[in-house]
Amino acid sequence: MFPFLRLGPFIFPMAGLTLLAGLWIGLAFIEREAAHLKINASTLSNAIFYSLVAGLIGARVGYALEFPAVYSARPLSLLSLSPTTLSPSAGLAVGLIVLAIFVQRKAMPTRATLDAIAPGLALFLVFLAIAHILSGDAYGAPTNVPWAIRLWNEYRHPSQFYESFIALTILLIIRERFPKPEGAGLNFLLTIALSSASRVFLETFRGDSVFWPGGFREAQVIALIIMAISFYWMRKWMNTDSTESIGSHS
């Protein structure tokens, strides 16, 4: 693992730099897809920027609400840049709400906008997996398999490498714009469904899982719910498109 890069007196967190690179390149992918779908790329970039800022604030506030004792004693810690003090679920919820409001106010086509976001999101997930390799986060469970890696004083599943391979596979699928018609929101839903399915699979090899009563892994339960919702809306939108197509030819 390679968590830091030292250049003279400066120390750079490699995982953070990797995520910034993923965000920057992902936005380029989104702008290219927006042009392909004839969506105003500048407006979409602004929408993503505001949703990211709101999501970051929401993630920090959500974490503070989960651990109020920490921040009541040191309120200035809210301004910390540490990515480990963020609540991903709270950040995602706030970011999506802001994105939905922006899209509605700018009268952007919702489903085409989602499809424009899909390749950038899929690419960012690849960089997220690489960031996990560099930082050692999302580490695997102890194992004796021949390809185990030594991390945190244990031989473990190289879960970060599993994650990278699957994320890259999902990106290649999404770049093919497999679901048709384009701009119907199906590519975005497929991104979410495949990413959720990969989390269900990968969680089996993780050594940092949060367990609920009964032995259920929190991440797997949430991912299964998201995957089911995604497939439900894919089927609903595909049926809607089929009905509209039949109606236009009758």
JSON list of C-alpha atoms in Angstrom, two decimals:
[
{"chain": "A", "resi": 1, "resn": "MET", "atom": "CA", "xyz": [0.00, 0.00, 0.00]},
{"chain": "A", "resi": 2, "resn": "PHE", "atom": "CA", "xyz": [1.15, 3.55, -0.70]},
{"chain": "A", "resi": 3, "resn": "PRO", "atom": "CA", "xyz": [-0.81, 5.95, 1.52]},
{"chain": "A", "resi": 4, "resn": "PHE", "atom": "CA", "xyz": [1.47, 9.01, 1.27]},
{"chain": "A", "resi": 5, "resn": "LEU", "atom": "CA", "xyz": [3.84, 10.68, -1.17]},
{"chain": "A", "resi": 6, "resn": "ARG", "atom": "CA", "xyz": [6.62, 12.77, 0.38]},
{"chain": "A", "resi": 7, "resn": "LEU", "atom": "CA", "xyz": [8.06, 15.62, -1.69]},
{"chain": "A", "resi": 8, "resn": "GLY", "atom": "CA", "xyz": [10.57, 17.52, 0.42]},
{"chain": "A", "resi": 9, "resn": "PRO", "atom": "CA", "xyz": [8.72, 18.91, 3.45]},
{"chain": "A", "resi": 10, "resn": "PHE", "atom": "CA", "xyz": [5.32, 18.15, 1.93]},
{"chain": "A", "resi": 11, "resn": "ILE", "atom": "CA", "xyz": [3.29, 14.98, 2.44]},
{"chain": "A", "resi": 12, "resn": "PHE", "atom": "CA", "xyz": [0.46, 14.24, 0.01]},
{"chain": "A", "resi": 13, "resn": "PRO", "atom": "CA", "xyz": [-2.28, 11.66, 0.72]},
{"chain": "A", "resi": 14, "resn": "MET", "atom": "CA", "xyz": [-2.29, 9.43, -2.34]},
{"chain": "A", "resi": 15, "resn": "ALA", "atom": "CA", "xyz": [-5.86, 8.22, -1.83]},
{"chain": "A", "resi": 16, "resn": "GLY", "atom": "CA", "xyz": [-7.15, 11.79, -1.73]},
{"chain": "A", "resi": 17, "resn": "LEU", "atom": "CA", "xyz": [-5.21, 12.73, -4.86]},
{"chain": "A", "resi": 18, "resn": "THR", "atom": "CA", "xyz": [-6.54, 9.65, -6.63]},
{"chain": "A", "resi": 19, "resn": "LEU", "atom": "CA", "xyz": [-10.13, 10.59, -5.77]},
{"chain": "A", "resi": 20, "resn": "LEU", "atom": "CA", "xyz": [-9.57, 14.14, -7.05]},
{"chain": "A", "resi": 21, "resn": "ALA", "atom": "CA", "xyz": [-8.17, 12.73, -10.29]},
{"chain": "A", "resi": 22, "resn": "GLY", "atom": "CA", "xyz": [-11.17, 10.42, -10.60]},
{"chain": "A", "resi": 23, "resn": "LEU", "atom": "CA", "xyz": [-13.52, 13.34, -10.05]},
{"chain": "A", "resi": 24, "resn": "TRP", "atom": "CA", "xyz": [-11.76, 15.50, -12.64]},
{"chain": "A", "resi": 25, "resn": "ILE", "atom": "CA", "xyz": [-11.59, 12.80, -15.32]},
{"chain": "A", "resi": 26, "resn": "GLY", "atom": "CA", "xyz": [-15.12, 11.65, -14.45]},
{"chain": "A", "resi": 27, "resn": "LEU", "atom": "CA", "xyz": [-16.45, 15.15, -15.08]},
{"chain": "A", "resi": 28, "resn": "ALA", "atom": "CA", "xyz": [-14.76, 15.10, -18.48]},
{"chain": "A", "resi": 29, "resn": "PHE", "atom": "CA", "xyz": [-16.54, 11.83, -19.25]},
{"chain": "A", "resi": 30, "resn": "ILE", "atom": "CA", "xyz": [-19.85, 13.35, -18.15]},
{"chain": "A", "resi": 31, "resn": "GLU", "atom": "CA", "xyz": [-19.39, 16.44, -20.31]},
{"chain": "A", "resi": 32, "resn": "ARG", "atom": "CA", "xyz": [-18.58, 14.26, -23.33]},
{"chain": "A", "resi": 33, "resn": "GLU", "atom": "CA", "xyz": [-21.65, 12.10, -22.74]},
{"chain": "A", "resi": 34, "resn": "ALA", "atom": "CA", "xyz": [-23.79, 15.21, -22.23]},
{"chain": "A", "resi": 35, "resn": "ALA", "atom": "CA", "xyz": [-22.71, 16.49, -25.65]},
{"chain": "A", "resi": 36, "resn": "HIS", "atom": "CA", "xyz": [-23.53, 13.09, -27.15]},
{"chain": "A", "resi": 37, "resn": "LEU", "atom": "CA", "xyz": [-27.03, 13.24, -25.64]},
{"chain": "A", "resi": 38, "resn": "LYS", "atom": "CA", "xyz": [-27.44, 16.91, -26.62]},
{"chain": "A", "resi": 39, "resn": "ILE", "atom": "CA", "xyz": [-27.56, 18.20, -23.04]},
{"chain": "A", "resi": 40, "resn": "ASN", "atom": "CA", "xyz": [-25.99, 21.50, -22.04]},
{"chain": "A", "resi": 41, "resn": "ALA", "atom": "CA", "xyz": [-22.67, 20.32, -20.61]},
{"chain": "A", "resi": 42, "resn": "SER", "atom": "CA", "xyz": [-22.01, 23.56, -18.73]},
{"chain": "A", "resi": 43, "resn": "THR", "atom": "CA", "xyz": [-25.37, 23.42, -16.94]},
{"chain": "A", "resi": 44, "resn": "LEU", "atom": "CA", "xyz": [-24.82, 19.78, -16.03]},
{"chain": "A", "resi": 45, "resn": "SER", "atom": "CA", "xyz": [-21.32, 20.51, -14.71]},
{"chain": "A", "resi": 46, "resn": "ASN", "atom": "CA", "xyz": [-22.75, 23.25, -12.48]},
{"chain": "A", "resi": 47, "resn": "ALA", "atom": "CA", "xyz": [-25.42, 20.87, -11.20]},
{"chain": "A", "resi": 48, "resn": "ILE", "atom": "CA", "xyz": [-22.80, 18.26, -10.32]},
{"chain": "A", "resi": 49, "resn": "PHE", "atom": "CA", "xyz": [-20.55, 20.86, -8.67]},
{"chain": "A", "resi": 50, "resn": "TYR", "atom": "CA", "xyz": [-23.31, 22.15, -6.39]},
{"chain": "A", "resi": 51, "resn": "SER", "atom": "CA", "xyz": [-24.47, 18.64, -5.54]},
{"chain": "A", "resi": 52, "resn": "LEU", "atom": "CA", "xyz": [-20.90, 17.60, -4.67]},
{"chain": "A", "resi": 53, "resn": "VAL", "atom": "CA", "xyz": [-20.40, 20.59, -2.39]},
{"chain": "A", "resi": 54, "resn": "ALA", "atom": "CA", "xyz": [-23.77, 19.99, -0.73]},
{"chain": "A", "resi": 55, "resn": "GLY", "atom": "CA", "xyz": [-23.01, 16.27, -0.43]},
{"chain": "A", "resi": 56, "resn": "LEU", "atom": "CA", "xyz": [-19.66, 16.97, 1.23]},
{"chain": "A", "resi": 57, "resn": "ILE", "atom": "CA", "xyz": [-21.27, 19.30, 3.75]},
{"chain": "A", "resi": 58, "resn": "GLY", "atom": "CA", "xyz": [-24.08, 16.82, 4.34]},
{"chain": "A", "resi": 59, "resn": "ALA", "atom": "CA", "xyz": [-21.59, 14.00, 4.88]},
{"chain": "A", "resi": 60, "resn": "ARG", "atom": "CA", "xyz": [-19.69, 16.00, 7.48]},
{"chain": "A", "resi": 61, "resn": "VAL", "atom": "CA", "xyz": [-22.84, 17.13, 9.30]},
{"chain": "A", "resi": 62, "resn": "GLY", "atom": "CA", "xyz": [-24.24, 13.59, 9.16]},
{"chain": "A", "resi": 63, "resn": "TYR", "atom": "CA", "xyz": [-21.07, 12.23, 10.75]},
{"chain": "A", "resi": 64, "resn": "ALA", "atom": "CA", "xyz": [-21.23, 14.93, 13.44]},
{"chain": "A", "resi": 65, "resn": "LEU", "atom": "CA", "xyz": [-24.81, 13.93, 14.24]},
{"chain": "A", "resi": 66, "resn": "GLU", "atom": "CA", "xyz": [-23.71, 10.31, 14.60]},
{"chain": "A", "resi": 67, "resn": "PHE", "atom": "CA", "xyz": [-20.91, 11.26, 17.00]},
{"chain": "A", "resi": 68, "resn": "PRO", "atom": "CA", "xyz": [-22.06, 14.48, 18.70]},
{"chain": "A", "resi": 69, "resn": "ALA", "atom": "CA", "xyz": [-19.79, 14.07, 21.73]},
{"chain": "A", "resi": 70, "resn": "VAL", "atom": "CA", "xyz": [-16.67, 14.42, 19.57]},
{"chain": "A", "resi": 71, "resn": "TYR", "atom": "CA", "xyz": [-17.75, 17.71, 18.02]},
{"chain": "A", "resi": 72, "resn": "SER", "atom": "CA", "xyz": [-19.37, 19.23, 21.09]},
{"chain": "A", "resi": 73, "resn": "ALA", "atom": "CA", "xyz": [-15.95, 19.12, 22.75]},
{"chain": "A", "resi": 74, "resn": "ARG", "atom": "CA", "xyz": [-14.08, 20.32, 19.64]},
{"chain": "A", "resi": 75, "resn": "PRO", "atom": "CA", "xyz": [-16.51, 22.11, 17.29]},
{"chain": "A", "resi": 76, "resn": "LEU", "atom": "CA", "xyz": [-13.69, 23.31, 15.00]},
{"chain": "A", "resi": 77, "resn": "SER", "atom": "CA", "xyz": [-13.12, 19.67, 14.06]},
{"chain": "A", "resi": 78, "resn": "LEU", "atom": "CA", "xyz": [-16.06, 20.10, 11.70]},
{"chain": "A", "resi": 79, "resn": "LEU", "atom": "CA", "xyz": [-13.63, 21.93, 9.40]},
{"chain": "A", "resi": 80, "resn": "SER", "atom": "CA", "xyz": [-11.24, 18.99, 9.29]},
{"chain": "A", "resi": 81, "resn": "LEU", "atom": "CA", "xyz": [-10.35, 17.73, 5.79]},
{"chain": "A", "resi": 82, "resn": "SER", "atom": "CA", "xyz": [-10.11, 14.10, 6.89]},
{"chain": "A", "resi": 83, "resn": "PRO", "atom": "CA", "xyz": [-12.22, 11.84, 4.60]},
{"chain": "A", "resi": 84, "resn": "THR", "atom": "CA", "xyz": [-12.63, 9.34, 7.44]},
{"chain": "A", "resi": 85, "resn": "THR", "atom": "CA", "xyz": [-15.00, 11.70, 9.29]},
{"chain": "A", "resi": 86, "resn": "LEU", "atom": "CA", "xyz": [-17.72, 11.67, 6.65]},
{"chain": "A", "resi": 87, "resn": "SER", "atom": "CA", "xyz": [-21.06, 9.88, 6.51]},
{"chain": "A", "resi": 88, "resn": "PRO", "atom": "CA", "xyz": [-21.37, 8.49, 2.94]},
{"chain": "A", "resi": 89, "resn": "SER", "atom": "CA", "xyz": [-25.11, 7.81, 3.24]},
{"chain": "A", "resi": 90, "resn": "ALA", "atom": "CA", "xyz": [-25.89, 11.34, 4.47]},
{"chain": "A", "resi": 91, "resn": "GLY", "atom": "CA", "xyz": [-23.66, 12.88, 1.82]},
{"chain": "A", "resi": 92, "resn": "LEU", "atom": "CA", "xyz": [-25.24, 10.83, -0.96]},
{"chain": "A", "resi": 93, "resn": "ALA", "atom": "CA", "xyz": [-28.77, 11.72, 0.17]},
{"chain": "A", "resi": 94, "resn": "VAL", "atom": "CA", "xyz": [-28.06, 15.47, 0.36]},
{"chain": "A", "resi": 95, "resn": "GLY", "atom": "CA", "xyz": [-26.16, 15.47, -2.93]},
{"chain": "A", "resi": 96, "resn": "LEU", "atom": "CA", "xyz": [-28.97, 13.68, -4.78]},
{"chain": "A", "resi": 97, "resn": "ILE", "atom": "CA", "xyz": [-31.58, 16.07, -3.36]},
{"chain": "A", "resi": 98, "resn": "VAL", "atom": "CA", "xyz": [-29.60, 19.11, -4.50]},
{"chain": "A", "resi": 99, "resn": "LEU", "atom": "CA", "xyz": [-29.02, 17.53, -7.92]},
{"chain": "A", "resi": 100, "resn": "ALA", "atom": "CA", "xyz": [-32.75, 16.81, -8.31]},
{"chain": "A", "resi": 101, "resn": "ILE", "atom": "CA", "xyz": [-33.65, 20.38, -7.36]},
{"chain": "A", "resi": 102, "resn": "PHE", "atom": "CA", "xyz": [-31.11, 21.83, -9.79]},
{"chain": "A", "resi": 103, "resn": "VAL", "atom": "CA", "xyz": [-32.25, 19.58, -12.66]},
{"chain": "A", "resi": 104, "resn": "GLN", "atom": "CA", "xyz": [-35.89, 20.51, -12.03]},
{"chain": "A", "resi": 105, "resn": "ARG", "atom": "CA", "xyz": [-35.26, 24.25, -11.83]},
{"chain": "A", "resi": 106, "resn": "LYS", "atom": "CA", "xyz": [-33.18, 24.25, -15.02]},
{"chain": "A", "resi": 107, "resn": "ALA", "atom": "CA", "xyz": [-35.82, 22.12, -16.79]},
{"chain": "A", "resi": 108, "resn": "MET", "atom": "CA", "xyz": [-33.20, 19.54, -17.76]},
{"chain": "A", "resi": 109, "resn": "PRO", "atom": "CA", "xyz": [-34.40, 16.18, -19.14]},
{"chain": "A", "resi": 110, "resn": "THR", "atom": "CA", "xyz": [-34.17, 13.98, -16.06]},
{"chain": "A", "resi": 111, "resn": "ARG", "atom": "CA", "xyz": [-33.54, 10.59, -17.64]},
{"chain": "A", "resi": 112, "resn": "ALA", "atom": "CA", "xyz": [-31.09, 11.86, -20.26]},
{"chain": "A", "resi": 113, "resn": "THR", "atom": "CA", "xyz": [-29.24, 13.78, -17.54]},
{"chain": "A", "resi": 114, "resn": "LEU", "atom": "CA", "xyz": [-28.91, 10.59, -15.50]},
{"chain": "A", "resi": 115, "resn": "ASP", "atom": "CA", "xyz": [-27.52, 8.74, -18.50]},
{"chain": "A", "resi": 116, "resn": "ALA", "atom": "CA", "xyz": [-24.99, 11.53, -19.05]},
{"chain": "A", "resi": 117, "resn": "ILE", "atom": "CA", "xyz": [-23.78, 11.06, -15.48]},
{"chain": "A", "resi": 118, "resn": "ALA", "atom": "CA", "xyz": [-23.48, 7.26, -15.77]},
{"chain": "A", "resi": 119, "resn": "PRO", "atom": "CA", "xyz": [-20.01, 6.90, -17.42]},
{"chain": "A", "resi": 120, "resn": "GLY", "atom": "CA", "xyz": [-18.45, 9.51, -15.13]},
{"chain": "A", "resi": 121, "resn": "LEU", "atom": "CA", "xyz": [-19.87, 7.75, -12.09]},
{"chain": "A", "resi": 122, "resn": "ALA", "atom": "CA", "xyz": [-18.61, 4.37, -13.31]},
{"chain": "A", "resi": 123, "resn": "LEU", "atom": "CA", "xyz": [-15.15, 5.82, -13.90]},
{"chain": "A", "resi": 124, "resn": "PHE", "atom": "CA", "xyz": [-15.07, 7.42, -10.45]},
{"chain": "A", "resi": 125, "resn": "LEU", "atom": "CA", "xyz": [-15.80, 4.04, -8.88]},
{"chain": "A", "resi": 126, "resn": "VAL", "atom": "CA", "xyz": [-12.65, 2.69, -10.57]},
{"chain": "A", "resi": 127, "resn": "PHE", "atom": "CA", "xyz": [-10.59, 5.48, -9.01]},
{"chain": "A", "resi": 128, "resn": "LEU", "atom": "CA", "xyz": [-12.28, 4.84, -5.66]},
{"chain": "A", "resi": 129, "resn": "ALA", "atom": "CA", "xyz": [-11.13, 1.23, -5.81]},
{"chain": "A", "resi": 130, "resn": "ILE", "atom": "CA", "xyz": [-7.58, 2.37, -6.66]},
{"chain": "A", "resi": 131, "resn": "ALA", "atom": "CA", "xyz": [-7.72, 4.77, -3.70]},
{"chain": "A", "resi": 132, "resn": "HIS", "atom": "CA", "xyz": [-8.58, 1.81, -1.48]},
{"chain": "A", "resi": 133, "resn": "ILE", "atom": "CA", "xyz": [-5.50, -0.03, -2.78]},
{"chain": "A", "resi": 134, "resn": "LEU", "atom": "CA", "xyz": [-3.29, 2.93, -1.95]},
{"chain": "A", "resi": 135, "resn": "SER", "atom": "CA", "xyz": [-4.74, 3.62, 1.50]},
{"chain": "A", "resi": 136, "resn": "GLY", "atom": "CA", "xyz": [-5.36, 0.04, 2.62]},
{"chain": "A", "resi": 137, "resn": "ASP", "atom": "CA", "xyz": [-9.02, 0.82, 3.35]},
{"chain": "A", "resi": 138, "resn": "ALA", "atom": "CA", "xyz": [-11.80, -1.64, 2.46]},
{"chain": "A", "resi": 139, "resn": "TYR", "atom": "CA", "xyz": [-9.39, -4.39, 3.44]},
{"chain": "A", "resi": 140, "resn": "GLY", "atom": "CA", "xyz": [-10.12, -8.07, 3.08]},
{"chain": "A", "resi": 141, "resn": "ALA", "atom": "CA", "xyz": [-10.86, -10.77, 5.62]},
{"chain": "A", "resi": 142, "resn": "PRO", "atom": "CA", "xyz": [-8.05, -13.05, 6.81]},
{"chain": "A", "resi": 143, "resn": "THR", "atom": "CA", "xyz": [-7.50, -15.99, 4.45]},
{"chain": "A", "resi": 144, "resn": "ASN", "atom": "CA", "xyz": [-5.06, -18.71, 3.44]},
{"chain": "A", "resi": 145, "resn": "VAL", "atom": "CA", "xyz": [-5.62, -18.51, -0.33]},
{"chain": "A", "resi": 146, "resn": "PRO", "atom": "CA", "xyz": [-2.39, -18.48, -2.39]},
{"chain": "A", "resi": 147, "resn": "TRP", "atom": "CA", "xyz": [-3.03, -14.95, -3.68]},
{"chain": "A", "resi": 148, "resn": "ALA", "atom": "CA", "xyz": [-3.51, -13.42, -0.22]},
{"chain": "A", "resi": 149, "resn": "ILE", "atom": "CA", "xyz": [-1.69, -10.18, 0.58]},
{"chain": "A", "resi": 150, "resn": "ARG", "atom": "CA", "xyz": [-0.19, -9.23, 3.94]},
{"chain": "A", "resi": 151, "resn": "LEU", "atom": "CA", "xyz": [-1.94, -6.18, 5.36]},
{"chain": "A", "resi": 152, "resn": "TRP", "atom": "CA", "xyz": [-2.48, -4.97, 8.93]},
{"chain": "A", "resi": 153, "resn": "ASN", "atom": "CA", "xyz": [-0.41, -7.90, 10.28]},
{"chain": "A", "resi": 154, "resn": "GLU", "atom": "CA", "xyz": [-2.61, -10.54, 8.58]},
{"chain": "A", "resi": 155, "resn": "TYR", "atom": "CA", "xyz": [-2.74, -12.40, 5.28]},
{"chain": "A", "resi": 156, "resn": "ARG", "atom": "CA", "xyz": [-5.96, -11.16, 3.74]},
{"chain": "A", "resi": 157, "resn": "HIS", "atom": "CA", "xyz": [-8.10, -11.36, 0.62]},
{"chain": "A", "resi": 158, "resn": "PRO", "atom": "CA", "xyz": [-6.92, -8.65, -1.81]},
{"chain": "A", "resi": 159, "resn": "SER", "atom": "CA", "xyz": [-10.44, -7.23, -1.75]},
{"chain": "A", "resi": 160, "resn": "GLN", "atom": "CA", "xyz": [-9.28, -3.86, -3.11]},
{"chain": "A", "resi": 161, "resn": "PHE", "atom": "CA", "xyz": [-7.97, -5.59, -6.25]},
{"chain": "A", "resi": 162, "resn": "TYR", "atom": "CA", "xyz": [-11.22, -7.54, -6.61]},
{"chain": "A", "resi": 163, "resn": "GLU", "atom": "CA", "xyz": [-13.04, -4.22, -6.35]},
{"chain": "A", "resi": 164, "resn": "SER", "atom": "CA", "xyz": [-10.80, -2.60, -8.99]},
{"chain": "A", "resi": 165, "resn": "PHE", "atom": "CA", "xyz": [-11.32, -5.42, -11.49]},
{"chain": "A", "resi": 166, "resn": "ILE", "atom": "CA", "xyz": [-15.10, -5.41, -11.08]},
{"chain": "A", "resi": 167, "resn": "ALA", "atom": "CA", "xyz": [-15.31, -1.59, -11.24]},
{"chain": "A", "resi": 168, "resn": "LEU", "atom": "CA", "xyz": [-13.29, -1.59, -14.46]},
{"chain": "A", "resi": 169, "resn": "THR", "atom": "CA", "xyz": [-15.58, -4.26, -15.93]},
{"chain": "A", "resi": 170, "resn": "ILE", "atom": "CA", "xyz": [-18.65, -2.18, -15.05]},
{"chain": "A", "resi": 171, "resn": "LEU", "atom": "CA", "xyz": [-17.06, 0.88, -16.69]},
{"chain": "A", "resi": 172, "resn": "LEU", "atom": "CA", "xyz": [-16.46, -1.04, -19.92]},
{"chain": "A", "resi": 173, "resn": "ILE", "atom": "CA", "xyz": [-20.09, -2.23, -19.94]},
{"chain": "A", "resi": 174, "resn": "ILE", "atom": "CA", "xyz": [-21.44, 1.27, -19.33]},
{"chain": "A", "resi": 175, "resn": "ARG", "atom": "CA", "xyz": [-19.22, 2.79, -22.01]},
{"chain": "A", "resi": 176, "resn": "GLU", "atom": "CA", "xyz": [-20.90, 0.48, -24.54]},
{"chain": "A", "resi": 177, "resn": "ARG", "atom": "CA", "xyz": [-24.28, 2.17, -23.77]},
{"chain": "A", "resi": 178, "resn": "PHE", "atom": "CA", "xyz": [-25.78, -1.31, -23.65]},
{"chain": "A", "resi": 179, "resn": "PRO", "atom": "CA", "xyz": [-29.40, -0.48, -22.64]},
{"chain": "A", "resi": 180, "resn": "LYS", "atom": "CA", "xyz": [-31.42, 1.17, -25.41]},
{"chain": "A", "resi": 181, "resn": "PRO", "atom": "CA", "xyz": [-32.74, 3.67, -26.20]},
{"chain": "A", "resi": 182, "resn": "GLU", "atom": "CA", "xyz": [-29.97, 6.06, -25.23]},
{"chain": "A", "resi": 183, "resn": "GLY", "atom": "CA", "xyz": [-30.94, 8.88, -22.91]},
{"chain": "A", "resi": 184, "resn": "ALA", "atom": "CA", "xyz": [-33.76, 6.89, -21.30]},
{"chain": "A", "resi": 185, "resn": "GLY", "atom": "CA", "xyz": [-32.03, 6.70, -17.93]},
{"chain": "A", "resi": 186, "resn": "LEU", "atom": "CA", "xyz": [-31.38, 2.97, -18.28]},
{"chain": "A", "resi": 187, "resn": "ASN", "atom": "CA", "xyz": [-27.60, 3.29, -18.44]},
{"chain": "A", "resi": 188, "resn": "PHE", "atom": "CA", "xyz": [-27.58, 5.15, -15.13]},
{"chain": "A", "resi": 189, "resn": "LEU", "atom": "CA", "xyz": [-29.84, 2.59, -13.48]},
{"chain": "A", "resi": 190, "resn": "LEU", "atom": "CA", "xyz": [-27.63, -0.21, -14.82]},
{"chain": "A", "resi": 191, "resn": "THR", "atom": "CA", "xyz": [-24.59, 1.51, -13.30]},
{"chain": "A", "resi": 192, "resn": "ILE", "atom": "CA", "xyz": [-26.29, 1.65, -9.92]},
{"chain": "A", "resi": 193, "resn": "ALA", "atom": "CA", "xyz": [-27.57, -1.93, -10.16]},
{"chain": "A", "resi": 194, "resn": "LEU", "atom": "CA", "xyz": [-24.20, -3.41, -11.18]},
{"chain": "A", "resi": 195, "resn": "SER", "atom": "CA", "xyz": [-22.33, -1.41, -8.55]},
{"chain": "A", "resi": 196, "resn": "SER", "atom": "CA", "xyz": [-24.77, -2.57, -5.88]},
{"chain": "A", "resi": 197, "resn": "ALA", "atom": "CA", "xyz": [-24.45, -6.18, -7.05]},
{"chain": "A", "resi": 198, "resn": "SER", "atom": "CA", "xyz": [-20.68, -5.90, -6.88]},
{"chain": "A", "resi": 199, "resn": "ARG", "atom": "CA", "xyz": [-20.91, -4.61, -3.30]},
{"chain": "A", "resi": 200, "resn": "VAL", "atom": "CA", "xyz": [-23.08, -7.59, -2.33]},
{"chain": "A", "resi": 201, "resn": "PHE", "atom": "CA", "xyz": [-20.42, -9.91, -3.79]},
{"chain": "A", "resi": 202, "resn": "LEU", "atom": "CA", "xyz": [-17.35, -8.06, -2.51]},
{"chain": "A", "resi": 203, "resn": "GLU", "atom": "CA", "xyz": [-18.66, -7.71, 1.02]},
{"chain": "A", "resi": 204, "resn": "THR", "atom": "CA", "xyz": [-18.23, -11.48, 1.38]},
{"chain": "A", "resi": 205, "resn": "PHE", "atom": "CA", "xyz": [-14.46, -10.98, 1.27]},
{"chain": "A", "resi": 206, "resn": "ARG", "atom": "CA", "xyz": [-14.26, -7.80, 3.36]},
{"chain": "A", "resi": 207, "resn": "GLY", "atom": "CA", "xyz": [-12.73, -7.74, 6.82]},
{"chain": "A", "resi": 208, "resn": "ASP", "atom": "CA", "xyz": [-14.23, -4.42, 7.90]},
{"chain": "A", "resi": 209, "resn": "SER", "atom": "CA", "xyz": [-17.93, -5.22, 7.53]},
{"chain": "A", "resi": 210, "resn": "VAL", "atom": "CA", "xyz": [-20.51, -3.79, 9.92]},
{"chain": "A", "resi": 211, "resn": "PHE", "atom": "CA", "xyz": [-22.86, -6.55, 11.12]},
{"chain": "A", "resi": 212, "resn": "TRP", "atom": "CA", "xyz": [-26.48, -6.23, 12.13]},
{"chain": "A", "resi": 213, "resn": "PRO", "atom": "CA", "xyz": [-28.25, -8.55, 14.59]},
{"chain": "A", "resi": 214, "resn": "GLY", "atom": "CA", "xyz": [-28.65, -11.97, 13.05]},
{"chain": "A", "resi": 215, "resn": "GLY", "atom": "CA", "xyz": [-25.30, -11.80, 11.26]},
{"chain": "A", "resi": 216, "resn": "PHE", "atom": "CA", "xyz": [-26.50, -9.65, 8.35]},
{"chain": "A", "resi": 217, "resn": "ARG", "atom": "CA", "xyz": [-23.89, -7.38, 6.80]},
{"chain": "A", "resi": 218, "resn": "GLU", "atom": "CA", "xyz": [-25.15, -3.81, 6.72]},
{"chain": "A", "resi": 219, "resn": "ALA", "atom": "CA", "xyz": [-23.61, -2.99, 3.33]},
{"chain": "A", "resi": 220, "resn": "GLN", "atom": "CA", "xyz": [-25.08, -6.11, 1.70]},
{"chain": "A", "resi": 221, "resn": "VAL", "atom": "CA", "xyz": [-28.60, -5.37, 2.94]},
{"chain": "A", "resi": 222, "resn": "ILE", "atom": "CA", "xyz": [-28.46, -1.75, 1.74]},
{"chain": "A", "resi": 223, "resn": "ALA", "atom": "CA", "xyz": [-26.92, -2.78, -1.60]},
{"chain": "A", "resi": 224, "resn": "LEU", "atom": "CA", "xyz": [-29.61, -5.42, -2.17]},
{"chain": "A", "resi": 225, "resn": "ILE", "atom": "CA", "xyz": [-32.34, -2.84, -1.56]},
{"chain": "A", "resi": 226, "resn": "ILE", "atom": "CA", "xyz": [-30.72, -0.35, -3.96]},
{"chain": "A", "resi": 227, "resn": "MET", "atom": "CA", "xyz": [-30.23, -3.07, -6.58]},
{"chain": "A", "resi": 228, "resn": "ALA", "atom": "CA", "xyz": [-33.89, -4.12, -6.34]},
{"chain": "A", "resi": 229, "resn": "ILE", "atom": "CA", "xyz": [-35.07, -0.51, -6.69]},
{"chain": "A", "resi": 230, "resn": "SER", "atom": "CA", "xyz": [-32.78, 0.00, -9.70]},
{"chain": "A", "resi": 231, "resn": "PHE", "atom": "CA", "xyz": [-34.05, -3.09, -11.51]},
{"chain": "A", "resi": 232, "resn": "TYR", "atom": "CA", "xyz": [-37.65, -2.12, -10.71]},
{"chain": "A", "resi": 233, "resn": "TRP", "atom": "CA", "xyz": [-37.22, 1.30, -12.33]},
{"chain": "A", "resi": 234, "resn": "MET", "atom": "CA", "xyz": [-35.33, -0.19, -15.27]},
{"chain": "A", "resi": 235, "resn": "ARG", "atom": "CA", "xyz": [-38.26, -2.49, -15.96]},
{"chain": "A", "resi": 236, "resn": "LYS", "atom": "CA", "xyz": [-40.75, 0.34, -15.44]},
{"chain": "A", "resi": 237, "resn": "TRP", "atom": "CA", "xyz": [-38.94, 2.72, -17.79]},
{"chain": "A", "resi": 238, "resn": "MET", "atom": "CA", "xyz": [-38.38, 0.01, -20.41]},
{"chain": "A", "resi": 239, "resn": "ASN", "atom": "CA", "xyz": [-42.10, -0.84, -20.37]},
{"chain": "A", "resi": 240, "resn": "THR", "atom": "CA", "xyz": [-42.94, 2.86, -20.65]},
{"chain": "A", "resi": 241, "resn": "ASP", "atom": "CA", "xyz": [-40.65, 3.27, -23.64]},
{"chain": "A", "resi": 242, "resn": "SER", "atom": "CA", "xyz": [-42.12, 0.16, -25.29]},
{"chain": "A", "resi": 243, "resn": "THR", "atom": "CA", "xyz": [-45.67, 1.44, -24.77]},
{"chain": "A", "resi": 244, "resn": "GLU", "atom": "CA", "xyz": [-44.80, 4.85, -26.20]},
{"chain": "A", "resi": 245, "resn": "SER", "atom": "CA", "xyz": [-43.11, 3.21, -29.18]},
{"chain": "A", "resi": 246, "resn": "ILE", "atom": "CA", "xyz": [-46.17, 1.05, -29.91]},
{"chain": "A", "resi": 247, "resn": "GLY", "atom": "CA", "xyz": [-48.45, 4.08, -29.54]},
{"chain": "A", "resi": 248, "resn": "SER", "atom": "CA", "xyz": [-46.39, 6.12, -31.99]},
{"chain": "A", "resi": 249, "resn": "HIS", "atom": "CA", "xyz": [-46.70, 3.41, -34.64]},
{"chain": "A", "resi": 250, "resn": "SER", "atom": "CA", "xyz": [-50.44, 2.74, -34.20]}
]
